[in-house]
mmCIF file of C-alpha atoms and ligand atoms in Angstrom:
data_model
loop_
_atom_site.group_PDB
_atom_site.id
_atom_site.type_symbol
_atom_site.label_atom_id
_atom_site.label_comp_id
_atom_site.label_asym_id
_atom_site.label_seq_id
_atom_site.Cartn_x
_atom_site.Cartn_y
_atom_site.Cartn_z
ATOM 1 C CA UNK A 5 150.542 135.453 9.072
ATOM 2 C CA UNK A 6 154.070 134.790 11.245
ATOM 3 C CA UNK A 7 154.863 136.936 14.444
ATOM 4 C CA UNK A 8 157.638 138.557 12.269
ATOM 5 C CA UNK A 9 154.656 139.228 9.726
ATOM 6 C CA UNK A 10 152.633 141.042 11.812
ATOM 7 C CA UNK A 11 155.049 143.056 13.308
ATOM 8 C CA UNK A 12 156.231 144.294 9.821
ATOM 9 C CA UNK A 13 152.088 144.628 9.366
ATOM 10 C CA UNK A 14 151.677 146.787 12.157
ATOM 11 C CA UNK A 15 154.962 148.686 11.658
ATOM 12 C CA UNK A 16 153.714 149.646 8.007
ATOM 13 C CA UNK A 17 150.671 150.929 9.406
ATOM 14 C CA UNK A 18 152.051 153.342 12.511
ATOM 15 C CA UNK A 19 151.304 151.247 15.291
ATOM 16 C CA UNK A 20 154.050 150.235 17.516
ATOM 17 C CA UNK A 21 154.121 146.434 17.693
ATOM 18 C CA UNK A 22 153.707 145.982 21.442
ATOM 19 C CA UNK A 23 153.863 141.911 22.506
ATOM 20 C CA UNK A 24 149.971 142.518 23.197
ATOM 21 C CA UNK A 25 148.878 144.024 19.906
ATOM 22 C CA UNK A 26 151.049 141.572 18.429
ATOM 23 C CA UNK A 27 148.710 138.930 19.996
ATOM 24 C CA UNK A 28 145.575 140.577 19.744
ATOM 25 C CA UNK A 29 145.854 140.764 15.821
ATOM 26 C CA UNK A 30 147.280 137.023 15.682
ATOM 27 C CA UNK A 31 144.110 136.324 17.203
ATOM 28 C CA UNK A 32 141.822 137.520 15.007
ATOM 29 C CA UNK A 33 143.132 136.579 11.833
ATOM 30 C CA UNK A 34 143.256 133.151 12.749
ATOM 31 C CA UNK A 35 139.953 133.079 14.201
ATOM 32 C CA UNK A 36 137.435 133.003 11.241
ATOM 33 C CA UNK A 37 134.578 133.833 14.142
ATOM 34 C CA UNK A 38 135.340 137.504 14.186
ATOM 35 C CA UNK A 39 135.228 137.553 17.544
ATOM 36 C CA UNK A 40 134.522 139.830 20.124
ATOM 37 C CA UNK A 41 136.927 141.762 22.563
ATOM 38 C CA UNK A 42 135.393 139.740 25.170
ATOM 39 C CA UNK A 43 136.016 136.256 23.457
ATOM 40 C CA UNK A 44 139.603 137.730 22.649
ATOM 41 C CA UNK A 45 139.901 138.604 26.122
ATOM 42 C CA UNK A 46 138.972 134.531 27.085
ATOM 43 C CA UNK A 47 140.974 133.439 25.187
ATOM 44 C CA UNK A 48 144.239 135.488 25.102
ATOM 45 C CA UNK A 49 144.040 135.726 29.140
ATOM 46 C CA UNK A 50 144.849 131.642 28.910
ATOM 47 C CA UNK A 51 148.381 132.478 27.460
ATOM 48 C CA UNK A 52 148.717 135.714 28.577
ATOM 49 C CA UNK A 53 147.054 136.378 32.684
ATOM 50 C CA UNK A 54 149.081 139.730 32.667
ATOM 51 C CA UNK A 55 146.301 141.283 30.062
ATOM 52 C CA UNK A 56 143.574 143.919 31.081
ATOM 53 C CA UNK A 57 140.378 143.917 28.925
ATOM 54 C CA UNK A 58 141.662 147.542 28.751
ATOM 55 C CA UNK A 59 144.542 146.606 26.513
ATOM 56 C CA UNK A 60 142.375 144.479 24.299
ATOM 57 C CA UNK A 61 139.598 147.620 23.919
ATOM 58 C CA UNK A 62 142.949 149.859 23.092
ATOM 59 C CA UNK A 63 144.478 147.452 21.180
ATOM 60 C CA UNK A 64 141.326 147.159 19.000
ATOM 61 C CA UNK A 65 140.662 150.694 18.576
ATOM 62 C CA UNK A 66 144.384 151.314 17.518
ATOM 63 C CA UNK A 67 143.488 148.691 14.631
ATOM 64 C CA UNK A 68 139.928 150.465 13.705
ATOM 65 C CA UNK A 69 141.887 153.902 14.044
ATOM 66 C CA UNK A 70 144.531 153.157 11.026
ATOM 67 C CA UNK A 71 142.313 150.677 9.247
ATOM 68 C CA UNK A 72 143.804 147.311 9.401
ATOM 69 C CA UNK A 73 140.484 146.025 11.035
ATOM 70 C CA UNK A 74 136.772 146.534 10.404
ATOM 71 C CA UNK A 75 133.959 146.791 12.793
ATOM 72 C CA UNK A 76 130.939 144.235 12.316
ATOM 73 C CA UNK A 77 127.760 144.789 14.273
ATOM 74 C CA UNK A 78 125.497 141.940 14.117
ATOM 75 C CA UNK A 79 121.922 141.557 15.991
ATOM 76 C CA UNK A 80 121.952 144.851 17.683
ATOM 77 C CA UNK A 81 125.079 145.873 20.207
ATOM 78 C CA UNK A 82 127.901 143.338 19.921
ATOM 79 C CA UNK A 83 131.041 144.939 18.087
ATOM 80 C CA UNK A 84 132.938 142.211 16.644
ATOM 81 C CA UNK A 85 136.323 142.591 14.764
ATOM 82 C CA UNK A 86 137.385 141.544 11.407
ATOM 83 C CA UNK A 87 140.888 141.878 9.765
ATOM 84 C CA UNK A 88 139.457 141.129 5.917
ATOM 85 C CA UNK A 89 139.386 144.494 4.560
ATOM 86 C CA UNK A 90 138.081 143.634 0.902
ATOM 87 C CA UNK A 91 134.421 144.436 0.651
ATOM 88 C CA UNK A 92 132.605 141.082 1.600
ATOM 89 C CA UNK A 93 129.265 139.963 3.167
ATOM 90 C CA UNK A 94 128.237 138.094 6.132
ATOM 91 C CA UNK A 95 126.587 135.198 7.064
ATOM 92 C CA UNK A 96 125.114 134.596 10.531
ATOM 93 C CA UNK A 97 123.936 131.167 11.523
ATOM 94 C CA UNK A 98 120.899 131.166 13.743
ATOM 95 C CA UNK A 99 122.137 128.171 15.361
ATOM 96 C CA UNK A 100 125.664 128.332 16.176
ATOM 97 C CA UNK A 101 126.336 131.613 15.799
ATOM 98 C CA UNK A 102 129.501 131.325 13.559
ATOM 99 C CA UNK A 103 129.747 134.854 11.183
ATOM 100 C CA UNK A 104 130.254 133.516 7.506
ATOM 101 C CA UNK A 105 132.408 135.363 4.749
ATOM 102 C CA UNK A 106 131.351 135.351 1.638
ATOM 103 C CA UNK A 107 132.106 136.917 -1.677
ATOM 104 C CA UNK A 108 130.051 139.637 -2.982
ATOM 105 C CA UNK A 109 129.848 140.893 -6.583
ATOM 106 C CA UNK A 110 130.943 144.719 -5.599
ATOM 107 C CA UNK A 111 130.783 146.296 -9.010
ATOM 108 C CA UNK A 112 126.615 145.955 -8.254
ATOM 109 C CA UNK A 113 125.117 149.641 -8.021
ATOM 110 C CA UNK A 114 121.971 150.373 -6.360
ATOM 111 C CA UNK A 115 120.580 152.201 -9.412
ATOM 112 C CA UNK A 116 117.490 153.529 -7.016
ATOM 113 C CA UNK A 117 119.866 156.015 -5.891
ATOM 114 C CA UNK A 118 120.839 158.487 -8.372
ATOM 115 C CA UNK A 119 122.252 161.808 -7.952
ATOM 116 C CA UNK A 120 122.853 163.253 -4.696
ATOM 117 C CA UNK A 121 123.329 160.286 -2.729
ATOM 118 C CA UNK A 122 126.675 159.482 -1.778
ATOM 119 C CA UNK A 123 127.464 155.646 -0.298
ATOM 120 C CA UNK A 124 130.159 155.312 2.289
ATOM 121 C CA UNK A 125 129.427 151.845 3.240
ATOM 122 C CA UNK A 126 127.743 148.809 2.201
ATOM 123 C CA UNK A 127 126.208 145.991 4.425
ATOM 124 C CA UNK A 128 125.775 142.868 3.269
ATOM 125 C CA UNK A 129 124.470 140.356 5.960
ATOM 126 C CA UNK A 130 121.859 137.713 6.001
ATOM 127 C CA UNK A 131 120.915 135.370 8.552
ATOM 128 C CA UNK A 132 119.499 131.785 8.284
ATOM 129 C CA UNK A 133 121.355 127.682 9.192
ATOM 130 C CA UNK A 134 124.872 127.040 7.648
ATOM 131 C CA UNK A 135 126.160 124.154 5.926
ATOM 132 C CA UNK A 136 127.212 122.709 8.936
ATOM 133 C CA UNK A 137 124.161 122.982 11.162
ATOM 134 C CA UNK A 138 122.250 121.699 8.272
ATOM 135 C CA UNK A 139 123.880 118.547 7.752
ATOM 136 C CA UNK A 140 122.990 117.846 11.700
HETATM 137 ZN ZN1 ZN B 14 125.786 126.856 12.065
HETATM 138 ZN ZN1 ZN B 15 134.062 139.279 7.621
#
């Protein structure tokens, strides 16, 4: 996605396009780590020393607010951020720590639950060596 694509992005979606935000979201949907605010924070603060962690906390909870980015907690309290909105599982590699994507079949039902039982969100994570770390 360009600058000018984001902005237009963000625009659609009632948040005003500040030169932060702007960054913020370039950041994460080029990063396929869905990082952190604090590894957004490291790494935007290199191009940008004018940024508070502040901004980057607001920034992200702007996004969350109108829905152009999901929260993904892994392994307990670490929030991280991911701008892929279609339904989709994770991956977590024990060793380097890189958070996989991966397709899911969504039309799956959990026929256990019948009547009564109302699912607002699914989960889909697993945990175990990627490709990578395996060919080491
Ligand atoms: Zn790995
Ligand atoms: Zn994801």
């Amino acid at each position: 996605m360009t600058v000018i694509g984001i902005t237009e992005f963000l625009n659609a979606h009632d948040i005003k396009p500040s030169y932060q935000r702007i960054k913020v979201y370039e950041h994460l949907v080029h990063s396929e780590n869905h990082p952190s605010a604090e590894v957004i924070y490291r790494e935007l603060i290199k191009t940008i020393p004018t940024l508070s962690k502040t901004t980057i906390y607001n920034s992200l909870k702007t996004f969350v607010e109108k829905g152009i980015v999901k929260v993904v907690t892994v392994d307990g309290n670490e929030m991280h951020y991911d701008p892929v909105l279609e339904e989709h599982g994770h991956f977590r590699c024990k060793k380097c720590g890189k958070l996989y994507n991966f397709h899911i079949d969504s039309s799956q039902s959990f026929s256990e639950l019948v009547s009564g039982f109302e699912v607002e969100e699914r989960n889909i994570y697993l945990k175990g060596i990627c490709s990578q770390c395996n060919k080491k």
